[in-house]
Structure formats: structure tokens, C-alpha cells
Short mmCIF file of N, CA and C in Angstrom, two decimals:
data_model
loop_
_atom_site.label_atom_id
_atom_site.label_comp_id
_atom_site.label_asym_id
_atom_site.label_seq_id
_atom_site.Cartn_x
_atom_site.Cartn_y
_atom_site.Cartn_z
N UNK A 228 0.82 -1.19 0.00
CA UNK A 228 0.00 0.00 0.00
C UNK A 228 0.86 1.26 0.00
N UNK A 229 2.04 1.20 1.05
CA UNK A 229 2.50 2.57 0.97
C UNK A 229 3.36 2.64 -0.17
N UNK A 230 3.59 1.56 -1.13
CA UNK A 230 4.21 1.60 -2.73
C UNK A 230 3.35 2.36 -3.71
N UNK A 231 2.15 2.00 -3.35
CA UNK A 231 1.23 2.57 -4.30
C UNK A 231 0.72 3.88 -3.98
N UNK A 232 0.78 4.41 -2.69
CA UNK A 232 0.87 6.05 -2.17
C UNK A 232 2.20 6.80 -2.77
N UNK A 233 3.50 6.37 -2.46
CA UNK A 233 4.77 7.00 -3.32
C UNK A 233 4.48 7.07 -4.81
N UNK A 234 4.47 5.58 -5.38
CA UNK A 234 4.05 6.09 -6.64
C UNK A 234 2.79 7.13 -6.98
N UNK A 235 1.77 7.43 -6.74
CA UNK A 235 0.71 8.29 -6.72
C UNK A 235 1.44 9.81 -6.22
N UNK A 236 2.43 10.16 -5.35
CA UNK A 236 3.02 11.12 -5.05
C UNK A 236 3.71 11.92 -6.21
N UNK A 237 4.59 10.16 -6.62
CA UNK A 237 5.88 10.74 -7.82
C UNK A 237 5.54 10.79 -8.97
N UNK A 238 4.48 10.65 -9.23
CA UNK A 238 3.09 10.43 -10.63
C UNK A 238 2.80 11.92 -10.55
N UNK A 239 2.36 12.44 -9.36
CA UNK A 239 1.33 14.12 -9.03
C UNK A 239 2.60 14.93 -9.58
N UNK A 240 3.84 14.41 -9.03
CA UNK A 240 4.98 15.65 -8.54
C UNK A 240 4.90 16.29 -7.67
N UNK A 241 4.06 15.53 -6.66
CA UNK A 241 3.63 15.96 -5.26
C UNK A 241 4.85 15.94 -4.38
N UNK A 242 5.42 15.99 -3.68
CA UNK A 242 6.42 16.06 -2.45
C UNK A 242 5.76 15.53 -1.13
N UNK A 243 6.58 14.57 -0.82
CA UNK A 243 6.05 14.29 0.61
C UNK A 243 7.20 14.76 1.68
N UNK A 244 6.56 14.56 3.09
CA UNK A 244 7.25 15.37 3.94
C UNK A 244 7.31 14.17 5.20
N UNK A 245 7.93 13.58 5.30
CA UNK A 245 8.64 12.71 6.11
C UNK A 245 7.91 11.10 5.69
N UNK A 246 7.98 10.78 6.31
CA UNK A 246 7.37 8.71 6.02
C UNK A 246 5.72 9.23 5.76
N UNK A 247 5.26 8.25 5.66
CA UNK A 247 4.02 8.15 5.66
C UNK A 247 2.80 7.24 6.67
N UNK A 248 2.45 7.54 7.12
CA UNK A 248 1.76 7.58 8.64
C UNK A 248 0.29 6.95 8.59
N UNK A 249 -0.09 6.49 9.56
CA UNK A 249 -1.67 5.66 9.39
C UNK A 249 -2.25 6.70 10.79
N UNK A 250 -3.48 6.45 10.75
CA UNK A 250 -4.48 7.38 11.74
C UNK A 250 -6.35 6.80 11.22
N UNK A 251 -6.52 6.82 11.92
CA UNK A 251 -8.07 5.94 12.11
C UNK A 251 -8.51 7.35 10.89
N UNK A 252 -10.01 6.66 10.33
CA UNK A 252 -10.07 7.70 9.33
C UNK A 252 -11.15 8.29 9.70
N UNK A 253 -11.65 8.42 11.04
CA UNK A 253 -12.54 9.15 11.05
C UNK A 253 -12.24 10.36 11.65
N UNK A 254 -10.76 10.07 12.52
CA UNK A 254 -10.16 11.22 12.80
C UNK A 254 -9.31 11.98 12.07
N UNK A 255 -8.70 11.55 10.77
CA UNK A 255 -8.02 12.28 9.44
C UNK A 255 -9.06 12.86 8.64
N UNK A 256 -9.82 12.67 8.43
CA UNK A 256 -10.75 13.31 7.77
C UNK A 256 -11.46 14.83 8.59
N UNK A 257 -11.17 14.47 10.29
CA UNK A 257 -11.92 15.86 10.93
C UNK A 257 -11.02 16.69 10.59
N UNK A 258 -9.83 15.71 11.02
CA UNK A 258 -8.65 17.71 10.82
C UNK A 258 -8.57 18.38 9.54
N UNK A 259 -8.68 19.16 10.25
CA UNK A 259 -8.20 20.61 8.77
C UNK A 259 -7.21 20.99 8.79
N UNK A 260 -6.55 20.50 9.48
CA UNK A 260 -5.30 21.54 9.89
C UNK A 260 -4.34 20.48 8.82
N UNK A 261 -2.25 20.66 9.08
CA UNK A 261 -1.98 19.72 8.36
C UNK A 261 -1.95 18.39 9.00
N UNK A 262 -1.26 17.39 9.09
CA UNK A 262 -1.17 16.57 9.83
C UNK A 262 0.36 16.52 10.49
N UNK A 263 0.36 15.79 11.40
CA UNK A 263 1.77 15.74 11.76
C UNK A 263 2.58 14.94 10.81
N UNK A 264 3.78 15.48 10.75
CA UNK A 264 4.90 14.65 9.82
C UNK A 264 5.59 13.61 10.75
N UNK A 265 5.69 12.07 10.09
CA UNK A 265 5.48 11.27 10.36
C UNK A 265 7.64 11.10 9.89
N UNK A 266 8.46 11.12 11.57
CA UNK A 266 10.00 10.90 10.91
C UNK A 266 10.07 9.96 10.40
N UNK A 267 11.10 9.93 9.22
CA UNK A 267 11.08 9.04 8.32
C UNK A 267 12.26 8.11 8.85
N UNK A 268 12.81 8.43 9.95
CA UNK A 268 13.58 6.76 11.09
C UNK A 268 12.72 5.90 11.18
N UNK A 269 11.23 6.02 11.53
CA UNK A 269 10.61 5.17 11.95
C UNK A 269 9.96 4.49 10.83
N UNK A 270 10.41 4.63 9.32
CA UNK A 270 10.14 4.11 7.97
C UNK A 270 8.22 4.45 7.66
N UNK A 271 7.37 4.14 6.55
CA UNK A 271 6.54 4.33 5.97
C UNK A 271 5.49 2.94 6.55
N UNK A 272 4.75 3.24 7.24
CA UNK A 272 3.49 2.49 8.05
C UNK A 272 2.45 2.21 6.84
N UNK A 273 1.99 0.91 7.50
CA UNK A 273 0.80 0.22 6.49
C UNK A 273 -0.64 0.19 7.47
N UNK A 274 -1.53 0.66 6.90
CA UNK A 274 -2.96 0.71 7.26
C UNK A 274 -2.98 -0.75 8.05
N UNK A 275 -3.50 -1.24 9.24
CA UNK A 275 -3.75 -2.55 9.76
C UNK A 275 -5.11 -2.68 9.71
N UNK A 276 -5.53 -1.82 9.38
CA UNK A 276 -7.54 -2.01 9.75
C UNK A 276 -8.28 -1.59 8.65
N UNK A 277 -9.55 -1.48 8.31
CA UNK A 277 -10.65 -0.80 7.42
C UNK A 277 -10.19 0.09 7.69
N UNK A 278 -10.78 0.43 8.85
CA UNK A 278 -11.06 2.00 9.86
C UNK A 278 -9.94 3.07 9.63
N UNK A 279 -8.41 2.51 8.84
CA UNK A 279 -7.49 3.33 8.86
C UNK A 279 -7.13 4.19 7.65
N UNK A 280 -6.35 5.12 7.64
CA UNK A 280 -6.04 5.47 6.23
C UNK A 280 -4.19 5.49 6.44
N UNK A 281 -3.64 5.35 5.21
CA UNK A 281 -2.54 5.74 5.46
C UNK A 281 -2.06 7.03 4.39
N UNK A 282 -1.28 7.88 4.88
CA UNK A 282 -1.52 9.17 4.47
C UNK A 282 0.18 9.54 4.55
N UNK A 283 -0.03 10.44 3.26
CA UNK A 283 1.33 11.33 3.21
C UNK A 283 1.18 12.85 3.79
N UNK A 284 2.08 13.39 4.69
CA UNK A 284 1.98 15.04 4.48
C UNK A 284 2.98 15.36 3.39
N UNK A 285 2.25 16.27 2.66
CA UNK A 285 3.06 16.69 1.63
C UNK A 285 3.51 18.28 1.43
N UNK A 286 4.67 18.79 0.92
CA UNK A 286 4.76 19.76 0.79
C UNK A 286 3.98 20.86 -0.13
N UNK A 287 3.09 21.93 0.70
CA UNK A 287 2.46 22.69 -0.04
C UNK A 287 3.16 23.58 -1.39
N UNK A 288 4.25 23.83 -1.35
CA UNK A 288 4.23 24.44 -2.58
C UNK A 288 4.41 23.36 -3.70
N UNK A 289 4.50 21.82 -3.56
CA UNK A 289 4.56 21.01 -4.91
C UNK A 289 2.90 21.07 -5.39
N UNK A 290 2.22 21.14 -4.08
CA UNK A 290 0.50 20.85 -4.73
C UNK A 290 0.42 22.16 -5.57
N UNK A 291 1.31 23.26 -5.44
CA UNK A 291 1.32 24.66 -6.92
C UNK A 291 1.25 23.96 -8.01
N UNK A 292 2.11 23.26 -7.76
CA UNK A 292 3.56 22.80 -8.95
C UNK A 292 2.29 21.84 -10.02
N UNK A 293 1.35 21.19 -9.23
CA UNK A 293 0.61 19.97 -9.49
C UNK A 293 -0.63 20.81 -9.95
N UNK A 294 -1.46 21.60 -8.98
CA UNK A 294 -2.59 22.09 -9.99
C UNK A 294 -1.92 23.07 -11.14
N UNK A 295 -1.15 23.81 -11.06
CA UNK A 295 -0.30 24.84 -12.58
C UNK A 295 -0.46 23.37 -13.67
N UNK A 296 0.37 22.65 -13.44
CA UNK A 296 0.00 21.77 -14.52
C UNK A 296 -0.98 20.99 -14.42
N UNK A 297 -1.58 20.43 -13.91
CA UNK A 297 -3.40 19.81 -13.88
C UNK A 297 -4.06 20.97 -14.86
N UNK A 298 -4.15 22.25 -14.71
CA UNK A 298 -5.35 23.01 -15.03
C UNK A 298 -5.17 23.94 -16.42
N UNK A 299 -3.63 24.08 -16.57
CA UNK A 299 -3.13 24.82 -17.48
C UNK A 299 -2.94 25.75 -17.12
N UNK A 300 -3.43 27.04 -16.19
CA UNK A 300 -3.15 28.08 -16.10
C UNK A 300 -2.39 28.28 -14.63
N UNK A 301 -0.55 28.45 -14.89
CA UNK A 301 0.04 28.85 -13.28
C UNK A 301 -0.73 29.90 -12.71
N UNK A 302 -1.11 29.60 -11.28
CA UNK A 302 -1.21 30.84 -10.30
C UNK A 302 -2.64 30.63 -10.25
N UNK A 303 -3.61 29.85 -11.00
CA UNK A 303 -5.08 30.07 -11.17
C UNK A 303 -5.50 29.83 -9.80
N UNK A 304 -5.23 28.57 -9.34
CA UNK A 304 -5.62 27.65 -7.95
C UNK A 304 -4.29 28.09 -7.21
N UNK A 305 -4.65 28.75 -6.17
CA UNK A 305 -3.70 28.78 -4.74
C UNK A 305 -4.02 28.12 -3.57
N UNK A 306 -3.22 26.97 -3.09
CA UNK A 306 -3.81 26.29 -2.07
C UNK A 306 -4.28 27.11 -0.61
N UNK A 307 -5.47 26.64 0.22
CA UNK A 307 -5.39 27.62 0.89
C UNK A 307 -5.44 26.59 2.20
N UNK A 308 -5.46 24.97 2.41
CA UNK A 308 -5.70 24.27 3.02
C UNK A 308 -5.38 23.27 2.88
N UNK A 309 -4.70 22.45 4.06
CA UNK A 309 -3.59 21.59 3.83
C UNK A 309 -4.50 20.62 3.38
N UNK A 310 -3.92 20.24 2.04
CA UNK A 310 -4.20 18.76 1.29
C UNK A 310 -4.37 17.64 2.25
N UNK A 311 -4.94 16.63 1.55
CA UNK A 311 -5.01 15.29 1.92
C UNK A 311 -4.57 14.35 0.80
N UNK A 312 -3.28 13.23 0.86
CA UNK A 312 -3.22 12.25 -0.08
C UNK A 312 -2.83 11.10 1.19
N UNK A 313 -3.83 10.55 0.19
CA UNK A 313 -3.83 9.29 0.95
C UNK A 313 -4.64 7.69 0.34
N UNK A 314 -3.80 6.79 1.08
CA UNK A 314 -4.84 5.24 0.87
C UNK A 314 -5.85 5.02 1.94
N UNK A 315 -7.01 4.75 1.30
CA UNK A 315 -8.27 4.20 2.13
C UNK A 315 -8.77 2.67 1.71
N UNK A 316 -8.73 1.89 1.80
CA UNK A 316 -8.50 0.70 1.73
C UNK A 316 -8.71 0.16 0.18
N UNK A 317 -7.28 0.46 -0.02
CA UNK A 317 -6.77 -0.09 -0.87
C UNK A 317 -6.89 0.70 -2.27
N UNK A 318 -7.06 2.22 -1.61
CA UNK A 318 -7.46 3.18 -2.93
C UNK A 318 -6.34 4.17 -2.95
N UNK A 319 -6.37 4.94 -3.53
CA UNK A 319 -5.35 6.10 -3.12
C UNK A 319 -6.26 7.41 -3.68
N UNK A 320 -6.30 8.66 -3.08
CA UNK A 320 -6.98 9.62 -2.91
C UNK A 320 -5.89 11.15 -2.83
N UNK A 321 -6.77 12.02 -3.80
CA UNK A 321 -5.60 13.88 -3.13
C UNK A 321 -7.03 14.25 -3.39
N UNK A 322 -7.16 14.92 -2.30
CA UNK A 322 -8.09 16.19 -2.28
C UNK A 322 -7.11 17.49 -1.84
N UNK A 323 -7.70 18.37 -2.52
CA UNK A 323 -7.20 19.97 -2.69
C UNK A 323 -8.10 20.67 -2.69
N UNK A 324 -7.50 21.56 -1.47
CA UNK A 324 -8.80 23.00 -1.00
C UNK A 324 -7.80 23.94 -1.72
N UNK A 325 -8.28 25.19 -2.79
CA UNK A 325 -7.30 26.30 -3.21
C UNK A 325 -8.38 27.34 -3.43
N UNK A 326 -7.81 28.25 -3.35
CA UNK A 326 -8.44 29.63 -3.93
C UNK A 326 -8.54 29.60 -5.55
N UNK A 327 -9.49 29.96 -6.20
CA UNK A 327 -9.92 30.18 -7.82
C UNK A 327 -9.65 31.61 -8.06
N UNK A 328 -8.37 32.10 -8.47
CA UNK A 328 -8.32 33.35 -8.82
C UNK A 328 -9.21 33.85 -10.26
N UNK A 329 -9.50 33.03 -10.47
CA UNK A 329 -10.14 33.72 -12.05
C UNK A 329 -11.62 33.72 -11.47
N UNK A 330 -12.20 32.39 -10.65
CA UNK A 330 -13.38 32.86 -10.46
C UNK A 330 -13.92 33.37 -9.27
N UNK A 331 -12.80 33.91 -8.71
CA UNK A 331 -12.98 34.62 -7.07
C UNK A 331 -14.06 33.72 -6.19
N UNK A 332 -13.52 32.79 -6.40
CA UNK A 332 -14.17 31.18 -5.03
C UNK A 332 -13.48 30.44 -4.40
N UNK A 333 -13.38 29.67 -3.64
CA UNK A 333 -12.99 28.74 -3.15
C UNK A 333 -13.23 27.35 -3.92
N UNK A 334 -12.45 26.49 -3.60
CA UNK A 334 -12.32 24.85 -4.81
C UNK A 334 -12.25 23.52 -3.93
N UNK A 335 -12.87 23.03 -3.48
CA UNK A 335 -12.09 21.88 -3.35
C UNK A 335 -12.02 21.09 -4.55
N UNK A 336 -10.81 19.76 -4.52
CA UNK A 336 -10.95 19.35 -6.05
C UNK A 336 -10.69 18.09 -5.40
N UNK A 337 -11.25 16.76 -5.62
CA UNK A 337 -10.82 15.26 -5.43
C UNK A 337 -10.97 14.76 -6.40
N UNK A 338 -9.69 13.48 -6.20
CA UNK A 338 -8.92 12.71 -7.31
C UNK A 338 -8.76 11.40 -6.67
N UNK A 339 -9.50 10.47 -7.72
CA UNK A 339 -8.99 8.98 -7.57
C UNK A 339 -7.95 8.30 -8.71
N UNK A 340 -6.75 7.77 -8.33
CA UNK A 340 -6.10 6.67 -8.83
C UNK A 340 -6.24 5.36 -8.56
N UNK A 341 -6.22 5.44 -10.43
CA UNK A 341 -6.62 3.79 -10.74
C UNK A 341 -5.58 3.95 -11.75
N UNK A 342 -5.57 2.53 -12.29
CA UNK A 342 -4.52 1.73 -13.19
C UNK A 342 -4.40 3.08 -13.99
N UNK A 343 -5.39 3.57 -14.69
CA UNK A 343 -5.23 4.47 -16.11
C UNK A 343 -4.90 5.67 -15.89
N UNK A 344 -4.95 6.19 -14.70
CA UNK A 344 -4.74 7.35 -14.38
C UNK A 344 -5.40 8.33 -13.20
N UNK A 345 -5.88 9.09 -12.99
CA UNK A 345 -6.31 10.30 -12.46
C UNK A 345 -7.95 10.33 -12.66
N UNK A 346 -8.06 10.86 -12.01
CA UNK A 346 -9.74 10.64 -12.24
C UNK A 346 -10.49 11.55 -11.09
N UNK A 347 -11.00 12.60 -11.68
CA UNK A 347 -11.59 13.99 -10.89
C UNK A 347 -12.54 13.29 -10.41
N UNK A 348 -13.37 12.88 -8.62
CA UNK A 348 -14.02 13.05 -8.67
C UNK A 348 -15.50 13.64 -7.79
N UNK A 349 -14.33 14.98 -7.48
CA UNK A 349 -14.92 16.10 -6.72
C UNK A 349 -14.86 17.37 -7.15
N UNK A 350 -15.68 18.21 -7.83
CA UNK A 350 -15.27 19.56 -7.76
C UNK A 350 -16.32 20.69 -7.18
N UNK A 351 -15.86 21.35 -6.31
CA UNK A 351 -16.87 21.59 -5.54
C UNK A 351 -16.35 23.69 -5.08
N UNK A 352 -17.07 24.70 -5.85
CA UNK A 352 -17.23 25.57 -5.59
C UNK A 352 -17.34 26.60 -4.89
N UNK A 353 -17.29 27.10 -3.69
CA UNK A 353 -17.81 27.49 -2.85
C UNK A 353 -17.49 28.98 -2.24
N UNK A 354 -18.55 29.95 -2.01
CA UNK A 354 -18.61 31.44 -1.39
C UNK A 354 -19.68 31.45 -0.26
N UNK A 355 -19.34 32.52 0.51
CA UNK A 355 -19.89 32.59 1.37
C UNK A 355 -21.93 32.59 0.42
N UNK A 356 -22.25 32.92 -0.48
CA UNK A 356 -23.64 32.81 -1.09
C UNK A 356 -23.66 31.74 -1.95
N UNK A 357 -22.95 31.19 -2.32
CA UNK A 357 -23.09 29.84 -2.76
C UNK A 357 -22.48 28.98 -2.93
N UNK A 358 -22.76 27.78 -3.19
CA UNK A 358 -21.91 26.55 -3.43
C UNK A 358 -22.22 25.56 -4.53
N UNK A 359 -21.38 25.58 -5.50
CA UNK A 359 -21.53 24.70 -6.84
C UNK A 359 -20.90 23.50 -6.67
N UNK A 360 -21.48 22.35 -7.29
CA UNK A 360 -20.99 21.27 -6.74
C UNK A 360 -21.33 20.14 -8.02
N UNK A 361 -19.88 19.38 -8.52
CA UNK A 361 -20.11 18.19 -9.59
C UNK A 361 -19.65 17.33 -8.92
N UNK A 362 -20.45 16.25 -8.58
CA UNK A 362 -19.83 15.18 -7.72
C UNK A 362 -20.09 13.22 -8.38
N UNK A 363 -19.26 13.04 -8.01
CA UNK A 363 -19.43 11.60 -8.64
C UNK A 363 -18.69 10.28 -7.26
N UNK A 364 -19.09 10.83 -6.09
CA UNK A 364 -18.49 9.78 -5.30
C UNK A 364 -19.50 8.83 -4.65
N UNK A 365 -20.55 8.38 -5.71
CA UNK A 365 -21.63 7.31 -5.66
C UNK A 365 -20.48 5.79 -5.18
N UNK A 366 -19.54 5.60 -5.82
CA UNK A 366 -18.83 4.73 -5.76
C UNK A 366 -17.28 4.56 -5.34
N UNK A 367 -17.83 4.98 -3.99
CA UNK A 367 -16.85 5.48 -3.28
C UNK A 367 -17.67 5.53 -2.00
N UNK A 368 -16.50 5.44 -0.55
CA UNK A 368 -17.04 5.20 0.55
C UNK A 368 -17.28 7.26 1.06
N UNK A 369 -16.89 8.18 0.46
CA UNK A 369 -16.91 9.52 0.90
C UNK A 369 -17.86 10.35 0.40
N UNK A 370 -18.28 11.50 0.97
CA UNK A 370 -18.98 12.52 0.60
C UNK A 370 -18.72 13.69 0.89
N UNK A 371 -19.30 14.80 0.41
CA UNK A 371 -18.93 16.10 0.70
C UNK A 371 -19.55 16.68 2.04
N UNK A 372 -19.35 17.40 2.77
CA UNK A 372 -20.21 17.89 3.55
C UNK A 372 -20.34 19.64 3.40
N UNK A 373 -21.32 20.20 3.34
CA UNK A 373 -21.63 21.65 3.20
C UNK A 373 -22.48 21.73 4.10
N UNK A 374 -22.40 22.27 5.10
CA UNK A 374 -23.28 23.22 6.48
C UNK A 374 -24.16 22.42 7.04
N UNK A 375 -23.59 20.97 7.05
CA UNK A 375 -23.80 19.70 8.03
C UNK A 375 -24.55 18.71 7.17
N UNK A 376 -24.48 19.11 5.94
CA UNK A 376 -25.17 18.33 5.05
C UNK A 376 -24.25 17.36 3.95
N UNK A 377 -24.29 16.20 3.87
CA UNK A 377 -23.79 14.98 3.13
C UNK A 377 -24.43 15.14 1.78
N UNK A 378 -23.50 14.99 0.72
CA UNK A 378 -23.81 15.14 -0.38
C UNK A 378 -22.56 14.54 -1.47
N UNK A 379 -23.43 13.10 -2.27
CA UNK A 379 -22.39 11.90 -2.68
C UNK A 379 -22.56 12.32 -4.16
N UNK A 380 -23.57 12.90 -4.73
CA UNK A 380 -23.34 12.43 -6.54
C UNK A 380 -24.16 13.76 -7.66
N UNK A 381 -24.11 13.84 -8.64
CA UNK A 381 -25.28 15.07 -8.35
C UNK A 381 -23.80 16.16 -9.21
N UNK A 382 -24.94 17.04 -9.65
CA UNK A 382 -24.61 18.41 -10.37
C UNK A 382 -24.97 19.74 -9.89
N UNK A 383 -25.06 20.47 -8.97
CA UNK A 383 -25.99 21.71 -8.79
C UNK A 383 -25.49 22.38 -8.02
N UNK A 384 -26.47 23.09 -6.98
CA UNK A 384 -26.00 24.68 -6.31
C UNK A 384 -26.77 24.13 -5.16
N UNK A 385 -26.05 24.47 -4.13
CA UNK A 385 -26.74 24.71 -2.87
C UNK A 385 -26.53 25.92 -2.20
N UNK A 386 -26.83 26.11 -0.79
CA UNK A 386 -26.16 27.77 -0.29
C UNK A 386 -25.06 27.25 -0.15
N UNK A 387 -24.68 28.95 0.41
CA UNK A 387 -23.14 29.43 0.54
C UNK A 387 -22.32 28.78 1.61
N UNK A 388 -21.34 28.62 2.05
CA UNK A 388 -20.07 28.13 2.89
C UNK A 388 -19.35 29.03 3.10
N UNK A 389 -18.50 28.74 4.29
CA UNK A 389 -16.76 29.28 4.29
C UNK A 389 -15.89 27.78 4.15
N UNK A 390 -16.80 26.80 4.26
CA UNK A 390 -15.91 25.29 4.70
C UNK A 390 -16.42 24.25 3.77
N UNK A 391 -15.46 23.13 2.93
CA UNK A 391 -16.46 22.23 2.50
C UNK A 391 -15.63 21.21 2.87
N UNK A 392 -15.70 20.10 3.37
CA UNK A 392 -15.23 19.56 3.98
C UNK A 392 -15.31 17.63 3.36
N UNK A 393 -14.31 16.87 3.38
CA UNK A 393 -14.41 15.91 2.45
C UNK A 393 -14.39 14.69 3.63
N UNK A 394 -15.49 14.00 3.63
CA UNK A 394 -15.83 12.91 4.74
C UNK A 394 -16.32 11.21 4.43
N UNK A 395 -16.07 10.88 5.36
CA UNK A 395 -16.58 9.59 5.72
C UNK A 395 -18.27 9.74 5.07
N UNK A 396 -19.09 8.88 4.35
CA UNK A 396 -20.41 8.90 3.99
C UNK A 396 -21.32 8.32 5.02
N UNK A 397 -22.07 8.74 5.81
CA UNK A 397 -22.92 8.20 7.08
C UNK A 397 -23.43 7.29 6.37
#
């Protein structure tokens, strides 16, 4: 598992920031903050349970480096919130919170790897008056949450946010 997290890192051009670390996933998913960096003496940890994820902290200025080329335009997306990459049993996952300079919003963006590649499948809008949302995580154990509300698949607008937050699916 943590072979297939490095490769998914060195695939993004993501940077990681010490070993890579496991933590129950219902508590990686609350924090917002970054996570602790995991020294890399104590080598790269494997998920032992469902319940776990194993996760890289990565360096914020490579996730620049990664949406500039994902989107085409440098500088468009500025991260504003520490990423998440990580395996959830037996998947590998990056979600990215950034600022939308062209469309003066907030972004989160989620990505699944599989064999073929990359595969968007979160993009999710958000201002304090509204929140746009293309979602496709029917098949998938996660959902979005907007102002305590779960929301897995679907095209549309709901109200506004300061937070959108990427979770466990009740």
C-alpha cells in the first residue's frame, strides 16, 4: 500500500514530507489543519484495519507545482488548506482546498487513482452565497459535507459556505 501512495506522489509531482503515517479515518478526515509529519527513522506504516487510512503530508508548494500543470493556467488555484493524499483501503486519494483566482471562489478538487490514471471526482465551488458542486463519489465510501449536510453524486447549487469539507459517507 504505501508503494502505491509513493508512486501516486511521484506520478502528481507531489512532495512528501517525512514517512508516511496511518491514523483511524474518522479522525483524518476531521482535521483541517496539516497533519503531523510522520519521521522518516521510523520508515513508511501500512494501514492494519478498514477503519485506517494511510496518508502522506506533503509539501504545499509542490501541490502549486501539481494544480499549474493539472489546469493549465500557473497561479489560477492557490492552495489555501492543507491537502489530503492518501490510501483508504486499498485506494489512493488527493483532495485539494485552493483559492480560484479567475473565479474569485474557493475549490475543493478530489482525485482517484486507478490503473489508467487520475480521475476527478470532486469539484466543488464554494462562497460565502453559494456553493456549486459536480460530484461523482456514488462509488466510493466519501462525501462532501456543506453546512452539516452529506452530499455523494449530483450536479448543482446549494447555499453558501466558508468550509467544504471531504468525509466519511454516514
Amino acid at each position: 500500500m504505501s508503494n502505491q501512495l509513493r508512486n501516486l506522489l511521484i506520478g502528481a509531482g507531489v512532495a512528501a514530507v517525512g514517512a508516511i503515517g496511518t491514523k483511524v479515518a474518522v479522525d483524518y478526515f476531521k482535521n483541517r489543519g496539516q497533519e503531523e509529519v510522520v519521521d522518516t527513522s521510523q520508515g513508511d506504516a501500512e494501514a492494519t484495519s478498514a477503519e485506517e487510512v494511510a496518508y502522506a503530508t506533503v509539501e504545499p508548494s509542490s501541490v502549486q507545482a501539481f494544480l499549474d500543470k493539472s489546469f493549465g493556467t500557473p497561479g489560477r488555484y492557490t492552495p489555501n488548506r492543507p491537502p489530503k493524499v492518501f490510501d483508504y483501503q486499498g485506494k489512493q486519494y488527493m483532495v485539494i482546498w485552493a483559492y480560484d483566482n479567475k473565479q474569485q471562489k474557493n475549490q475543493m478538487l478530489a482525485f482517484i487513482y486507478t490503473g489508467q490514471g487520475r480521475d476527478m471526482i470532486a469539484s466543488v465551488g464554494y462562497t460565502a452565497q453559494k456553493t456549486d458542486y459536480n460530484l461523482e463519489l456514488a462509488n466510493t465510501p466519501f462525501a462532501i459535507e456543506v453546512n452539516g449536510k452529506q452530499i455523494k453524486s449530483g450536479q448543482s447549487e446549494t447555499s453558501g459556505t466558508n468550509d467544504v469539507d471531504f468525509v466519511l459517507a454516514a
